[in-house]
mmCIF file of C-alpha atoms in Angstrom:
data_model
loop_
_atom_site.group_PDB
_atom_site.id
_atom_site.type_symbol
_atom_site.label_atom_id
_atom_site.label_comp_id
_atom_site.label_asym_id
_atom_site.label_seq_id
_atom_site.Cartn_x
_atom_site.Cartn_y
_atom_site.Cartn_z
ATOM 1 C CA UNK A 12 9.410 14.739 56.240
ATOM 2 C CA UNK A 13 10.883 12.422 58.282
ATOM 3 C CA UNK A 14 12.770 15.125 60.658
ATOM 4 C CA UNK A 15 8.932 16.422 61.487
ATOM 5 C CA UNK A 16 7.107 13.003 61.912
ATOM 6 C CA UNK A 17 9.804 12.513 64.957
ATOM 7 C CA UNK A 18 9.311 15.994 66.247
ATOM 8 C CA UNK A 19 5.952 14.670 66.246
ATOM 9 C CA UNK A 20 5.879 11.831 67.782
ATOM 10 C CA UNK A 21 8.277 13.337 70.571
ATOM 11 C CA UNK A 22 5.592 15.524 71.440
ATOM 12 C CA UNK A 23 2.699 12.788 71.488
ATOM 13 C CA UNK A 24 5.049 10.658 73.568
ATOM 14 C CA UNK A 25 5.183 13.995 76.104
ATOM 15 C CA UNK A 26 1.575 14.628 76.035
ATOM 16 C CA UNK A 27 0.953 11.561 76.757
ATOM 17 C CA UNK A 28 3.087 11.253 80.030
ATOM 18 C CA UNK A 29 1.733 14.512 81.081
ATOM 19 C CA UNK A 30 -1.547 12.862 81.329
ATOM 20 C CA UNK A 31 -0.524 10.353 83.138
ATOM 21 C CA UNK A 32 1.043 12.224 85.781
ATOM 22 C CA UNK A 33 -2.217 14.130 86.210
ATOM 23 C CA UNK A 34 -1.465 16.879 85.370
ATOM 24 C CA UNK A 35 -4.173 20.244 85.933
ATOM 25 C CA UNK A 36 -5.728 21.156 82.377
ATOM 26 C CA UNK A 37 -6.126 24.893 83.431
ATOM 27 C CA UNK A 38 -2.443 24.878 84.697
ATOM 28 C CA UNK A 39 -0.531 28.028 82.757
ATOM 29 C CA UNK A 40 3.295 28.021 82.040
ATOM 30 C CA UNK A 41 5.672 31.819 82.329
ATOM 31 C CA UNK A 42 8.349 31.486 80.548
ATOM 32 C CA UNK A 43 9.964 34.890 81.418
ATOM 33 C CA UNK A 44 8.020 37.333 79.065
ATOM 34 C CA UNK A 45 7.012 34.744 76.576
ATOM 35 C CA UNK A 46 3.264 32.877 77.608
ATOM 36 C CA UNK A 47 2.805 29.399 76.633
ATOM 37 C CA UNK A 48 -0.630 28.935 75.384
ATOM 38 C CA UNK A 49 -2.952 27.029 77.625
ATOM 39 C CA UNK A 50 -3.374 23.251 76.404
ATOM 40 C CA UNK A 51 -4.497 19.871 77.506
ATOM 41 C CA UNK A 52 -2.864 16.554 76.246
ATOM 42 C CA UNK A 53 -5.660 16.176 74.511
ATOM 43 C CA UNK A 54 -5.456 19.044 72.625
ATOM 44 C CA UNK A 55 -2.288 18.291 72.343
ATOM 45 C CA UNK A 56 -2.153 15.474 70.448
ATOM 46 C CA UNK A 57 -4.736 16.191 68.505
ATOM 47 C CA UNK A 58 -3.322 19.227 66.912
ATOM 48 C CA UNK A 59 -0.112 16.995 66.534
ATOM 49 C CA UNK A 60 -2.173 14.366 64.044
ATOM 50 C CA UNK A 61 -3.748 16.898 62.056
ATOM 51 C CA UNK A 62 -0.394 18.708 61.817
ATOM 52 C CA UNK A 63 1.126 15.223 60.809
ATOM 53 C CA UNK A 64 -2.262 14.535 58.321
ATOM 54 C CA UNK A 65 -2.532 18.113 56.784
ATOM 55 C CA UNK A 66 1.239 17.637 56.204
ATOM 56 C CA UNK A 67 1.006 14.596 54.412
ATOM 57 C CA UNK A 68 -2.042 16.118 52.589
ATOM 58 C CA UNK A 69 0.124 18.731 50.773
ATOM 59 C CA UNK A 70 2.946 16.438 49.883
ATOM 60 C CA UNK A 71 0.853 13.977 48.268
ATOM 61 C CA UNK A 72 -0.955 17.256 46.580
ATOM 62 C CA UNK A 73 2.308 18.763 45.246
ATOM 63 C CA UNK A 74 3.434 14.960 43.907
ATOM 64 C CA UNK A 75 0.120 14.506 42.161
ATOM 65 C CA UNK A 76 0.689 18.311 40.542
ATOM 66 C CA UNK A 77 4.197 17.431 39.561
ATOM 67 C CA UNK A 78 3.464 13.882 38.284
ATOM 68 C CA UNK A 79 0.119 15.788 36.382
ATOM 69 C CA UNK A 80 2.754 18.360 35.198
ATOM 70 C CA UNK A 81 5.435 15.430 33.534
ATOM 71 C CA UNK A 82 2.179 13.657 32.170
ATOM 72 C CA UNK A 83 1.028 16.587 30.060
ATOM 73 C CA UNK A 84 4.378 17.937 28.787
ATOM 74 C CA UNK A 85 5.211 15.060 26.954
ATOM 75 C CA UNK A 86 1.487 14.707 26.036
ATOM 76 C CA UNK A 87 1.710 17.939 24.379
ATOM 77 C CA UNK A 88 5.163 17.644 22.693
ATOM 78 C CA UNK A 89 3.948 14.247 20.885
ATOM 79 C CA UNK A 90 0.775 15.971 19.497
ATOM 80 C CA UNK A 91 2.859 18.536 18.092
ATOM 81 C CA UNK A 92 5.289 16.520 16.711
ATOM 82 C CA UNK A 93 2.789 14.088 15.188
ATOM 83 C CA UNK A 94 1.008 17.014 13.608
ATOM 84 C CA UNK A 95 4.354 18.590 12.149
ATOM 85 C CA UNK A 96 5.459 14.366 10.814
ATOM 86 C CA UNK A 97 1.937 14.634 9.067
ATOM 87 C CA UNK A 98 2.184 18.172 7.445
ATOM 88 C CA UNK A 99 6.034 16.502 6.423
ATOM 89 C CA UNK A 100 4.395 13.344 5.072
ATOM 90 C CA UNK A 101 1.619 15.400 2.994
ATOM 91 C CA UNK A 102 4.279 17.298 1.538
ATOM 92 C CA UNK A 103 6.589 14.682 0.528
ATOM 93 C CA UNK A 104 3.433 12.883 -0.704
ATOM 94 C CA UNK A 105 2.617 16.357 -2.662
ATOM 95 C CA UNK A 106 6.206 16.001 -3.838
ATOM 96 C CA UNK A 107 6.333 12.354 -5.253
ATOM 97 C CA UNK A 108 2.830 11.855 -6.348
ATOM 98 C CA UNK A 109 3.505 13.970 -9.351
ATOM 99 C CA UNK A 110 7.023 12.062 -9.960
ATOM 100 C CA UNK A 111 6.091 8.975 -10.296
ATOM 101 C CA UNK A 112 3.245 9.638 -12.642
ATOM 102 C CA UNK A 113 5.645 11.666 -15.328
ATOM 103 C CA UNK A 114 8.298 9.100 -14.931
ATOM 104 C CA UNK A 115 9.626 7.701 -18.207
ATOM 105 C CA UNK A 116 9.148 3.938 -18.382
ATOM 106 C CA UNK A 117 12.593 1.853 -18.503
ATOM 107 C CA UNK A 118 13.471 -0.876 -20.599
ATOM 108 C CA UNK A 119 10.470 -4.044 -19.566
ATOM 109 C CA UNK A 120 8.077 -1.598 -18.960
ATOM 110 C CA UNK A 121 4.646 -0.740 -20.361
ATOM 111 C CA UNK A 122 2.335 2.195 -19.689
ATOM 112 C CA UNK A 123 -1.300 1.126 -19.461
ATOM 113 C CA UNK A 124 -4.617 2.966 -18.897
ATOM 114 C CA UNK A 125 -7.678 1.641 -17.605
ATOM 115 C CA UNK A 126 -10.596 3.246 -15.795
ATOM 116 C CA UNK A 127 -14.099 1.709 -13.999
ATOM 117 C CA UNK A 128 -18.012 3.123 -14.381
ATOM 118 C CA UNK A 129 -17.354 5.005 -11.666
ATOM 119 C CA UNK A 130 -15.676 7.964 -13.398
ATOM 120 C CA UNK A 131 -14.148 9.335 -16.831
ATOM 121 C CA UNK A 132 -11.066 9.448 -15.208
ATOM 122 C CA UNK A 133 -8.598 7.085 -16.382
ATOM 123 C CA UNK A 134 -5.973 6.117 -14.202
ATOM 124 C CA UNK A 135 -2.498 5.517 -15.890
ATOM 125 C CA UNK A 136 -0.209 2.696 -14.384
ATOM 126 C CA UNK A 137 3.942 1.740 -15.549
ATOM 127 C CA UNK A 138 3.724 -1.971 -15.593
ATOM 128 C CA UNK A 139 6.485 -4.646 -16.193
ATOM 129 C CA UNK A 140 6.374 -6.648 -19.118
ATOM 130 C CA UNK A 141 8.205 -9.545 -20.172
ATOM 131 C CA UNK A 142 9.053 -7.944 -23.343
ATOM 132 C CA UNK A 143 7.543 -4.531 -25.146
ATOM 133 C CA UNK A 144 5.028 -6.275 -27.371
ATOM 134 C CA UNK A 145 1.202 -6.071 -28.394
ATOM 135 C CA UNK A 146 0.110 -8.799 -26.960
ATOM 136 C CA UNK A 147 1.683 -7.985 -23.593
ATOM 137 C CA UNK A 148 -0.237 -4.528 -23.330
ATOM 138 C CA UNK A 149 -3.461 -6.482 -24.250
ATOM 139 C CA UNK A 150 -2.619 -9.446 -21.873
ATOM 140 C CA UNK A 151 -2.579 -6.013 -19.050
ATOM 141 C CA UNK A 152 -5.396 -4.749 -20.003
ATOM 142 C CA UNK A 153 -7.581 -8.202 -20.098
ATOM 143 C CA UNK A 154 -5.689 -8.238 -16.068
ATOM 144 C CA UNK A 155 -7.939 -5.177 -15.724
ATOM 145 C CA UNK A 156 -11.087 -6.120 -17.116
ATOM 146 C CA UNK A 157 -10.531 -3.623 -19.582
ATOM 147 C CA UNK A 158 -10.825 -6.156 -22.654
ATOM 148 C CA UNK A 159 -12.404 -10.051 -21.612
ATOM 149 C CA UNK A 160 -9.821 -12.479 -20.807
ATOM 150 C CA UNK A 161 -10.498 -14.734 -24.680
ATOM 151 C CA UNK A 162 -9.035 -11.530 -26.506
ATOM 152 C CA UNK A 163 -7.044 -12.393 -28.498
ATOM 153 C CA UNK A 164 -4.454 -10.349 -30.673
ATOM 154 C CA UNK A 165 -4.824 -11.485 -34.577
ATOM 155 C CA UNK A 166 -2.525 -8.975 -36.379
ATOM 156 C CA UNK A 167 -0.596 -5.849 -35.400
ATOM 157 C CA UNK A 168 1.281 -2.835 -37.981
ATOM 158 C CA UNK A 169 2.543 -0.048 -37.726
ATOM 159 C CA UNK A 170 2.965 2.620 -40.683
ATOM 160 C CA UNK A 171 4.404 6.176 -41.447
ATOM 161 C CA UNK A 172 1.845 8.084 -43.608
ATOM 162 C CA UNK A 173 2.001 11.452 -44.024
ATOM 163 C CA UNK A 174 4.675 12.534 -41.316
ATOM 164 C CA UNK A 175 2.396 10.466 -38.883
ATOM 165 C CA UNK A 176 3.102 7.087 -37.456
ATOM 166 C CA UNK A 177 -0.526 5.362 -37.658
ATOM 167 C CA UNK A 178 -1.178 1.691 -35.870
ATOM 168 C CA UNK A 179 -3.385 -0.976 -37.074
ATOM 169 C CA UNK A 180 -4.798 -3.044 -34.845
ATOM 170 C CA UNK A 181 -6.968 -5.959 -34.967
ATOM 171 C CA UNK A 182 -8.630 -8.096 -32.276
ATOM 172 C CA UNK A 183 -10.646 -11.413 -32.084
ATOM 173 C CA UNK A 184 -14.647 -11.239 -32.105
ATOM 174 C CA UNK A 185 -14.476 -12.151 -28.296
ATOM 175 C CA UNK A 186 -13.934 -8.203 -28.056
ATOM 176 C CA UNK A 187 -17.396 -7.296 -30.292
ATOM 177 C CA UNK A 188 -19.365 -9.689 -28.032
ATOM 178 C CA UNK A 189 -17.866 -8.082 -24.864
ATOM 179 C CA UNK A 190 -18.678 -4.372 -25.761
ATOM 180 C CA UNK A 191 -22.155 -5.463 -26.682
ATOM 181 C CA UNK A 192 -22.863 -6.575 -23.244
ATOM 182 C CA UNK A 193 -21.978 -2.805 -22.390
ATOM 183 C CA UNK A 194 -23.710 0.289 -21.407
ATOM 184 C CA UNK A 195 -22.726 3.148 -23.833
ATOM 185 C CA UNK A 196 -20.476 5.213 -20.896
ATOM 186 C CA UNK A 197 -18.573 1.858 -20.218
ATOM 187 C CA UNK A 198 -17.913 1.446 -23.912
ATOM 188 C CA UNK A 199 -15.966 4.519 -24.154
ATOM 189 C CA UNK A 200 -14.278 3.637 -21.068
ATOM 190 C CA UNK A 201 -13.256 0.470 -22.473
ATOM 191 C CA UNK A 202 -11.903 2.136 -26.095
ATOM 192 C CA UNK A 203 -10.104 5.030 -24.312
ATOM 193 C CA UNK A 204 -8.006 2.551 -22.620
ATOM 194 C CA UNK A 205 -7.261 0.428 -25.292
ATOM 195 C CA UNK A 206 -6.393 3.295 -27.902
ATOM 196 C CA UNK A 207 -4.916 5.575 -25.130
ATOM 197 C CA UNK A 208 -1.882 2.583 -24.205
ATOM 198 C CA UNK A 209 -1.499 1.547 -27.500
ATOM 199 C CA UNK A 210 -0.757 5.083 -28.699
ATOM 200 C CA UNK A 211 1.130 5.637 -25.643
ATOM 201 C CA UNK A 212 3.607 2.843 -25.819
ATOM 202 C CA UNK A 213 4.294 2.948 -29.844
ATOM 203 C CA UNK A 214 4.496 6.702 -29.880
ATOM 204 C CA UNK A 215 1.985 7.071 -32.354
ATOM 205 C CA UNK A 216 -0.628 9.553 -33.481
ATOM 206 C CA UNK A 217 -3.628 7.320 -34.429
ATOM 207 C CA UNK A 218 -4.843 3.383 -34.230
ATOM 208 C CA UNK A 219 -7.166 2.179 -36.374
ATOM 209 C CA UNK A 220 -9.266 -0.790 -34.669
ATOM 210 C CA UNK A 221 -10.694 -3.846 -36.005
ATOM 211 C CA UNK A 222 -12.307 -7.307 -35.396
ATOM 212 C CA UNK A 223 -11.948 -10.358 -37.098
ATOM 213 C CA UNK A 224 -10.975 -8.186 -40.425
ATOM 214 C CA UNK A 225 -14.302 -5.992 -40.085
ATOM 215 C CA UNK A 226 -15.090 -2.448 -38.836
ATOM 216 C CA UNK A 227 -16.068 -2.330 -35.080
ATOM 217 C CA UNK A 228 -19.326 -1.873 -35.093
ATOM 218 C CA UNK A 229 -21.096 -2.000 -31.739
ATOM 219 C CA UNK A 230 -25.321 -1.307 -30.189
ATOM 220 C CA UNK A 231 -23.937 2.464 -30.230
ATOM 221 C CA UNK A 232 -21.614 3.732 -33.284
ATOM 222 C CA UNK A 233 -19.705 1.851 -36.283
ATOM 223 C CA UNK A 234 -16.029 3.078 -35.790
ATOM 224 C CA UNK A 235 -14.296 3.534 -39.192
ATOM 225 C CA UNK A 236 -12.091 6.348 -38.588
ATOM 226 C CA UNK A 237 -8.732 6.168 -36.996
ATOM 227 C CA UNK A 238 -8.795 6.624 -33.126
ATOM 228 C CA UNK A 239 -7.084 9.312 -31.540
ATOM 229 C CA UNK A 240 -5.811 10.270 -27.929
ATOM 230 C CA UNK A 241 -9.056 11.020 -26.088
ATOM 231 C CA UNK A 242 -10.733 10.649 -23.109
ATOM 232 C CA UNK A 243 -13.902 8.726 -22.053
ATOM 233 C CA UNK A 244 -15.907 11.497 -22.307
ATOM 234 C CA UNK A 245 -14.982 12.895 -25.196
ATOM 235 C CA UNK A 246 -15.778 9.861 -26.791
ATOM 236 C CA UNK A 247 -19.425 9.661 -25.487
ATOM 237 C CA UNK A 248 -19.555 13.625 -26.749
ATOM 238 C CA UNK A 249 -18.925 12.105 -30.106
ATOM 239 C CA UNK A 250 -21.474 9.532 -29.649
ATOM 240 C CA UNK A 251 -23.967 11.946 -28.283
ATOM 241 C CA UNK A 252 -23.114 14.186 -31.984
ATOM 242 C CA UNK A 253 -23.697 11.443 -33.864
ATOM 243 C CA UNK A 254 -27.003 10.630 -32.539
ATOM 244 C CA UNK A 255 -28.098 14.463 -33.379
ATOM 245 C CA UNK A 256 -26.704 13.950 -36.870
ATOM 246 C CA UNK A 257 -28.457 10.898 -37.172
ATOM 247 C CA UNK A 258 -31.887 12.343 -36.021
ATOM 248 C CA UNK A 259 -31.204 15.081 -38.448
ATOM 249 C CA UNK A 260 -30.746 13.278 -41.712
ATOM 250 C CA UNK A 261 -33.586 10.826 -40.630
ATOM 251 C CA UNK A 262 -35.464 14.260 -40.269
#
């Protein structure tokens, strides 16, 4: 670049001394069998500038291509490798999801459920506890709104009958009054949880659940029968039988 700028400028520099000698504009040079194009200083020098602009043009053209060109590679090689880090982190998420929900719990820990109204899901959680107790999975589950926070544990057994390790567990009136202020759905929400970590954690087959010494009786059933592992909604199925049975007799 810089070798043609002087070239260049020599021949400005000579134009313009021709002009000031005077020289004729319609004066022709022979060279021996090569002719030297008529031209005027002028002309000259003008075809020197745009020679010097239009060369100036294409270098900053091919920088701009080549500075385009190390813009997009990279561009391209990070989307890639973003989308092939986030196919890798939805398949290690795939991969441990599943582990962590069928791990055992360890010595201190707990296994709790506990759902919302917004689904018959529940959602099952490993906790740490102080020590494996009762009153430590109800304290959890009051943490969850699952039971009210004046629950209180009264008495707790456990008993082989049959081949089948049953629980009996009784709980303070503050747990009546809180199911009554219930809709029917959230009730069995609320009993799924409670019979669903007790069962869990004591490795038993049913719990039979009482307040203040008496059958729970709530605005929707009277539970005298020994709870089982269920779900929400198979408890509202029951409720839903019941009612049909109840119709029926009345009938």
């Amino acid at each position: 670049m810089k070798k043609i700028r002087k070239v260049v400028v020599s021949l400005i520099v000579t134009a313009m001394l021709l002009a000031a000698c005077g020289s004729s504009v319609g004066r022709r040079v022979d060279s021996g069998e090569i002719v030297v194009p008529e031209m005027s200083s002028e002309d000259l020098l003008v075809s020197s500038l745009e020679f010097l602009l239009q060369d100036e043009e294409d270098t900053a053209e091919k920088t701009e291509e080549n500075t385009k060109d190390d813009t997009d590679v990279p561009g391209e090689s990070n989307a890639d490798t973003d989308t092939e880090n986030e196919e890798e982190g939805r398949k290690d998420n795939a991969v441990e999801k599943p582990a962590e929900q069928e791990r055992v719990p360890k010595e201190k820990e707990a296994v709790i459920y506990y759902g919302n109204a917004g689904s018959y899901d529940l959602k099952q959680e490993i906790i740490q506890v102080e020590e494996e107790s009762a009153e430590e999975l109800l304290n959890a589950l009051a943490r969850r709104n699952i039971v009210s926070l004046d629950t209180k544990l009264l008495s707790f057994e456990e008993q082989e009958s049959d081949g089948s390790k049953v629980l009996h567990l009784e709980l303070s009136k503050a747990l009546d009054e809180y199911l009554k202020t219930m809709s029917r759905e959230a009730e069995c929400i609320i009993l799924a949880s409670v019979v669903n970590t007790f069962l869990e954690n004591y490795d038993a087959d049913s719990v039979y659940l009482v307040v203040n010494g008496k059958t729970l009786v709530t605005k929707n059933a009277e539970y005298e029968a020994a709870f089982v592992k269920c779900t929400p909604e198979e408890l509202l199925e029951r409720l839903k039988a019941s009612d049909s049975e109840n119709i029926q007799e009345e009938g």
